[in-house]
mmCIF file of C-alpha atoms and ligand atoms in Angstrom:
data_model
loop_
_atom_site.group_PDB
_atom_site.id
_atom_site.type_symbol
_atom_site.label_atom_id
_atom_site.label_comp_id
_atom_site.label_asym_id
_atom_site.label_seq_id
_atom_site.Cartn_x
_atom_site.Cartn_y
_atom_site.Cartn_z
ATOM 1 C CA MET W 1 93.166 113.382 103.862
ATOM 2 C CA ARG W 2 95.225 111.646 106.567
ATOM 3 C CA LEU W 3 93.097 111.186 109.644
ATOM 4 C CA VAL W 4 93.589 108.786 112.550
ATOM 5 C CA ALA W 5 90.802 107.402 114.732
ATOM 6 C CA PRO W 6 92.078 105.349 117.690
ATOM 7 C CA SER W 7 89.658 102.551 118.610
ATOM 8 C CA LEU W 8 88.605 102.584 122.249
ATOM 9 C CA LEU W 9 88.096 98.803 122.113
ATOM 10 C CA SER W 10 91.779 98.280 122.933
ATOM 11 C CA ALA W 11 91.911 100.844 125.771
ATOM 12 C CA ASN W 12 92.330 99.930 129.440
ATOM 13 C CA PHE W 13 88.702 99.870 130.637
ATOM 14 C CA ALA W 14 89.802 99.984 134.269
ATOM 15 C CA LYS W 15 91.561 103.286 133.561
ATOM 16 C CA LEU W 16 89.484 104.777 130.792
ATOM 17 C CA GLU W 17 89.870 108.351 131.982
ATOM 18 C CA ALA W 18 93.647 108.187 131.646
ATOM 19 C CA ASP W 19 93.396 106.756 128.133
ATOM 20 C CA LEU W 20 90.833 109.399 127.123
ATOM 21 C CA LYS W 21 93.071 112.191 128.405
ATOM 22 C CA MET W 22 95.898 110.715 126.334
ATOM 23 C CA ILE W 23 93.609 110.794 123.266
ATOM 24 C CA ASN W 24 92.542 114.384 124.036
ATOM 25 C CA ALA W 25 96.175 115.489 124.224
ATOM 26 C CA SER W 26 97.156 113.571 121.082
ATOM 27 C CA GLN W 27 96.907 114.334 117.372
ATOM 28 C CA ALA W 28 94.021 111.861 117.014
ATOM 29 C CA ASP W 29 91.319 113.276 114.764
ATOM 30 C CA TRP W 30 88.348 111.200 115.978
ATOM 31 C CA LEU W 31 87.670 108.596 118.652
ATOM 32 C CA HIS W 32 86.343 105.342 117.154
ATOM 33 C CA LEU W 33 83.740 103.528 119.293
ATOM 34 C CA ASP W 34 83.007 99.877 118.463
ATOM 35 C CA VAL W 35 79.574 98.737 119.587
ATOM 36 C CA MET W 36 78.961 94.960 119.343
ATOM 37 C CA ASP W 37 75.750 93.098 120.137
ATOM 38 C CA GLY W 38 76.764 89.422 120.135
ATOM 39 C CA VAL W 39 74.325 88.849 117.242
ATOM 40 C CA PHE W 40 75.670 90.696 114.212
ATOM 41 C CA VAL W 41 79.191 89.881 115.390
ATOM 42 C CA PRO W 42 80.349 87.065 117.699
ATOM 43 C CA ASN W 43 81.336 89.386 120.550
ATOM 44 C CA ILE W 44 79.893 92.018 122.895
ATOM 45 C CA SER W 45 81.806 95.227 123.647
ATOM 46 C CA PHE W 46 80.161 98.211 125.363
ATOM 47 C CA GLY W 47 76.966 100.188 125.113
ATOM 48 C CA PHE W 48 75.434 103.567 125.859
ATOM 49 C CA PRO W 49 76.246 103.944 129.592
ATOM 50 C CA VAL W 50 79.946 103.563 128.788
ATOM 51 C CA MET W 51 79.758 105.821 125.728
ATOM 52 C CA GLU W 52 77.932 108.515 127.707
ATOM 53 C CA ALA W 53 80.761 108.522 130.252
ATOM 54 C CA VAL W 54 83.303 108.639 127.414
ATOM 55 C CA ALA W 55 81.480 111.523 125.716
ATOM 56 C CA ARG W 56 81.712 113.606 128.886
ATOM 57 C CA ILE W 57 85.523 113.390 128.886
ATOM 58 C CA CYS W 58 86.495 113.040 125.241
ATOM 59 C CA THR W 59 87.095 116.285 123.326
ATOM 60 C CA LYS W 60 87.532 114.576 119.934
ATOM 61 C CA PRO W 61 84.634 113.965 117.518
ATOM 62 C CA LEU W 62 82.996 110.589 118.203
ATOM 63 C CA ASP W 63 82.933 108.082 115.341
ATOM 64 C CA VAL W 64 80.399 105.415 116.356
ATOM 65 C CA HIS W 65 80.762 102.075 114.536
ATOM 66 C CA LEU W 66 77.679 99.971 115.200
ATOM 67 C CA MET W 67 78.276 96.258 114.668
ATOM 68 C CA ILE W 68 74.684 95.460 115.589
ATOM 69 C CA VAL W 69 71.443 94.341 113.979
ATOM 70 C CA GLU W 70 68.771 97.018 113.431
ATOM 71 C CA PRO W 71 71.106 99.967 114.041
ATOM 72 C CA GLN W 72 68.344 102.394 112.986
ATOM 73 C CA LYS W 73 66.663 101.820 116.360
ATOM 74 C CA PHE W 74 69.506 103.620 118.069
ATOM 75 C CA ILE W 75 69.762 106.808 115.986
ATOM 76 C CA PRO W 76 68.260 109.002 118.765
ATOM 77 C CA GLN W 77 70.611 107.539 121.369
ATOM 78 C CA VAL W 78 73.687 108.023 119.192
ATOM 79 C CA GLN W 79 72.527 111.576 118.461
ATOM 80 C CA ALA W 80 72.107 112.226 122.211
ATOM 81 C CA LEU W 81 75.776 111.291 122.719
ATOM 82 C CA GLY W 82 76.678 114.214 120.488
ATOM 83 C CA ALA W 83 78.296 111.819 117.988
ATOM 84 C CA TYR W 84 79.920 113.342 114.910
ATOM 85 C CA LEU W 85 79.428 110.270 112.738
ATOM 86 C CA MET W 86 77.131 107.251 112.917
ATOM 87 C CA ASN W 87 78.336 104.238 111.024
ATOM 88 C CA VAL W 88 76.046 101.297 110.170
ATOM 89 C CA HIS W 89 76.829 98.027 108.424
ATOM 90 C CA TYR W 90 75.503 97.510 104.904
ATOM 91 C CA GLU W 91 74.856 93.877 105.885
ATOM 92 C CA ALA W 92 72.656 94.957 108.825
ATOM 93 C CA CYS W 93 70.321 97.353 106.970
ATOM 94 C CA THR W 94 67.494 96.176 104.721
ATOM 95 C CA HIS W 95 66.427 99.786 104.064
ATOM 96 C CA LEU W 96 69.815 101.465 103.974
ATOM 97 C CA HIS W 97 68.654 104.557 102.070
ATOM 98 C CA ARG W 98 66.082 105.321 104.752
ATOM 99 C CA VAL W 99 68.601 104.783 107.562
ATOM 100 C CA ILE W 100 71.101 107.178 105.964
ATOM 101 C CA GLY W 101 68.375 109.814 105.603
ATOM 102 C CA GLU W 102 67.420 109.437 109.258
ATOM 103 C CA ILE W 103 71.040 109.748 110.418
ATOM 104 C CA HIS W 104 71.360 112.990 108.421
ATOM 105 C CA GLN W 105 68.060 114.285 109.773
ATOM 106 C CA ALA W 106 69.450 113.695 113.266
ATOM 107 C CA GLY W 107 72.311 116.051 112.385
ATOM 108 C CA MET W 108 75.098 113.469 112.110
ATOM 109 C CA LYS W 109 77.447 112.443 109.330
ATOM 110 C CA ALA W 110 76.455 109.073 107.889
ATOM 111 C CA GLY W 111 78.839 106.201 107.257
ATOM 112 C CA VAL W 112 78.334 102.718 105.850
ATOM 113 C CA THR W 113 80.620 99.794 106.658
ATOM 114 C CA LEU W 114 81.320 96.815 104.404
ATOM 115 C CA ASN W 115 82.483 93.449 105.734
ATOM 116 C CA PRO W 116 85.533 91.972 103.986
ATOM 117 C CA HIS W 117 83.377 89.746 101.725
ATOM 118 C CA THR W 118 81.016 92.528 100.586
ATOM 119 C CA PRO W 119 82.016 94.106 97.261
ATOM 120 C CA VAL W 120 82.186 97.904 97.031
ATOM 121 C CA SER W 121 79.887 97.749 93.970
ATOM 122 C CA VAL W 122 76.833 97.296 96.247
ATOM 123 C CA LEU W 123 77.191 100.970 97.209
ATOM 124 C CA GLU W 124 76.878 102.323 93.672
ATOM 125 C CA ASP W 125 73.409 103.827 94.132
ATOM 126 C CA ILE W 126 73.857 105.155 97.674
ATOM 127 C CA LEU W 127 77.405 106.531 97.412
ATOM 128 C CA PRO W 128 76.433 110.160 96.611
ATOM 129 C CA ASP W 129 74.513 110.259 99.932
ATOM 130 C CA LEU W 130 77.355 108.976 102.121
ATOM 131 C CA ASP W 131 79.884 110.972 104.119
ATOM 132 C CA LEU W 132 82.100 107.950 104.713
ATOM 133 C CA VAL W 133 82.585 104.341 103.662
ATOM 134 C CA LEU W 134 84.351 102.069 106.138
ATOM 135 C CA LEU W 135 86.044 99.057 104.606
ATOM 136 C CA MET W 136 86.588 96.363 107.224
ATOM 137 C CA SER W 137 90.089 94.989 106.815
ATOM 138 C CA VAL W 138 89.386 92.170 109.307
ATOM 139 C CA ASN W 139 86.178 90.320 110.106
ATOM 140 C CA PRO W 140 84.459 92.532 112.690
ATOM 141 C CA GLY W 141 84.195 91.457 116.296
ATOM 142 C CA PHE W 142 87.694 91.546 117.728
ATOM 143 C CA GLY W 143 90.743 93.753 117.969
ATOM 144 C CA GLY W 144 94.227 92.510 117.211
ATOM 145 C CA GLN W 145 93.477 90.494 114.049
ATOM 146 C CA VAL W 146 95.590 90.193 110.895
ATOM 147 C CA PHE W 147 94.999 92.756 108.118
ATOM 148 C CA ILE W 148 93.362 91.343 104.956
ATOM 149 C CA GLU W 149 95.475 92.367 101.922
ATOM 150 C CA GLN W 150 92.509 92.326 99.500
ATOM 151 C CA THR W 151 91.507 95.634 101.141
ATOM 152 C CA TYR W 152 93.925 97.530 98.843
ATOM 153 C CA ALA W 153 92.027 96.439 95.730
ATOM 154 C CA LYS W 154 88.751 97.508 97.359
ATOM 155 C CA ILE W 155 90.188 100.963 98.160
ATOM 156 C CA THR W 156 91.245 101.434 94.533
ATOM 157 C CA LYS W 157 87.803 100.478 93.192
ATOM 158 C CA LEU W 158 85.952 102.566 95.770
ATOM 159 C CA LYS W 159 88.137 105.614 95.089
ATOM 160 C CA GLN W 160 87.181 105.407 91.389
ATOM 161 C CA MET W 161 83.489 105.055 92.225
ATOM 162 C CA ILE W 162 83.644 108.081 94.571
ATOM 163 C CA ALA W 163 85.342 110.229 91.932
ATOM 164 C CA GLY W 164 82.887 109.021 89.281
ATOM 165 C CA CYS W 165 79.796 110.199 91.160
ATOM 166 C CA LYS W 166 81.390 113.192 92.944
ATOM 167 C CA SER W 167 80.500 111.713 96.323
ATOM 168 C CA PRO W 168 81.906 113.520 99.388
ATOM 169 C CA ALA W 169 82.562 110.128 101.030
ATOM 170 C CA LEU W 170 85.810 109.578 102.891
ATOM 171 C CA ILE W 171 87.350 106.101 102.890
ATOM 172 C CA GLN W 172 88.015 104.630 106.334
ATOM 173 C CA ILE W 173 89.925 101.411 107.050
ATOM 174 C CA ASP W 174 89.413 99.379 110.226
ATOM 175 C CA GLY W 175 91.305 96.319 111.429
ATOM 176 C CA GLY W 176 94.938 95.324 111.607
ATOM 177 C CA VAL W 177 96.255 98.833 110.921
ATOM 178 C CA SER W 178 99.827 99.451 112.075
ATOM 179 C CA LEU W 179 102.938 101.281 110.934
ATOM 180 C CA ASP W 180 103.565 98.322 108.612
ATOM 181 C CA ASN W 181 100.643 99.301 106.381
ATOM 182 C CA ALA W 182 99.493 102.845 107.325
ATOM 183 C CA GLY W 183 101.599 104.630 104.684
ATOM 184 C CA ALA W 184 100.550 102.240 101.936
ATOM 185 C CA LEU W 185 96.892 102.585 102.923
ATOM 186 C CA TYR W 186 96.976 106.394 102.770
ATOM 187 C CA ARG W 187 98.794 106.243 99.433
ATOM 188 C CA ALA W 188 96.200 103.780 98.105
ATOM 189 C CA GLY W 189 93.468 106.329 98.883
ATOM 190 C CA ALA W 190 92.408 105.800 102.497
ATOM 191 C CA ASP W 191 91.436 109.008 104.325
ATOM 192 C CA VAL W 192 90.852 107.726 107.871
ATOM 193 C CA LEU W 193 92.720 104.895 109.583
ATOM 194 C CA VAL W 194 91.237 103.229 112.654
ATOM 195 C CA SER W 195 93.791 101.594 114.916
ATOM 196 C CA GLY W 196 93.177 99.849 118.218
ATOM 197 C CA SER W 197 95.707 97.383 119.539
ATOM 198 C CA PHE W 198 98.682 98.909 117.727
ATOM 199 C CA ILE W 199 98.107 102.254 119.471
ATOM 200 C CA PHE W 200 97.002 101.101 122.918
ATOM 201 C CA LYS W 201 99.479 98.251 123.338
ATOM 202 C CA SER W 202 102.334 100.666 122.756
ATOM 203 C CA PRO W 203 104.092 102.249 125.758
ATOM 204 C CA ARG W 204 104.001 105.553 123.807
ATOM 205 C CA PRO W 205 100.524 105.690 122.232
ATOM 206 C CA LYS W 206 100.631 109.445 121.551
ATOM 207 C CA GLU W 207 103.784 109.053 119.477
ATOM 208 C CA ILE W 208 102.281 106.133 117.590
ATOM 209 C CA ILE W 209 99.254 108.259 116.647
ATOM 210 C CA GLU W 210 101.615 110.943 115.334
ATOM 211 C CA GLN W 211 103.668 108.384 113.410
ATOM 212 C CA ILE W 212 100.603 106.839 111.771
ATOM 213 C CA LYS W 213 99.539 110.276 110.486
ATOM 214 C CA LYS W 214 102.990 110.826 109.005
ATOM 215 C CA ALA W 215 103.386 107.283 107.654
HETATM 216 C C1 DX5 S 1 86.867 95.260 114.986
HETATM 217 C C2 DX5 S 1 86.659 96.729 115.277
HETATM 218 C C3 DX5 S 1 87.901 97.530 115.174
HETATM 219 C C4 DX5 S 1 88.998 97.127 116.135
HETATM 220 C C5 DX5 S 1 90.296 97.328 115.437
HETATM 221 O O1 DX5 S 1 85.636 94.618 114.960
HETATM 222 O O2 DX5 S 1 85.723 97.290 114.371
HETATM 223 O O3 DX5 S 1 87.650 98.923 115.278
HETATM 224 O O4 DX5 S 1 88.977 97.845 117.329
HETATM 225 O O5 DX5 S 1 91.294 96.811 116.237
HETATM 226 P P1 DX5 S 1 92.778 96.563 115.729
HETATM 227 O O6 DX5 S 1 93.334 97.886 115.277
HETATM 228 O O7 DX5 S 1 93.434 96.015 116.951
HETATM 229 O O8 DX5 S 1 92.689 95.573 114.610
HETATM 230 ZN ZN1 ZN S 2 85.504 99.579 114.293
#
């Protein structure tokens, strides 16, 4: 699969409506929303009041990436947004199996994110229950960072694990994605590419979204 999820983190927050209309009119498959709490990651982004406003305008499925401690506390609020997918960090969940079950019970797709240092092998026993695995290709917390090349080896291993247990999980990549690596990432086995600064810093973001899909 070749999906693109632009990350709102790099949008113009003073003109969010214009950027959301651009996304609506584009070939973007999902809108990626990066929530940061200043505890799990060394930065704070936006929270529910902003996402509620976004949800009223955005016509694309919402892919909510929670870079926060105790993400399970917020399942009802993410559900109330009408989110398509709720994504929690492996490193933030002591009882990951329970959290995934609760996300499914709330009617959402469930994703788990791994930081760059976390091996894909930790997901062996939960993989059949996941709809998506997000491999961070930068350390979470900021847009515009340099892509970590080790991500390719993680994609290859994860792809084998997914095939081995017949998991429905898609592989998503987040951080430092551009036209320099999008084609190689899809060919390596990525299904969904998140891209923030590369899309929003361009004068023609809609064309960039199209080009990433075709990369
Ligand atoms: C980083 C976020 C990413 C970020 C990606 O913590 O999870 O989604 O927006 O930004 P770029 O594409 O600029 O690396
Ligand atoms: Zn993200």
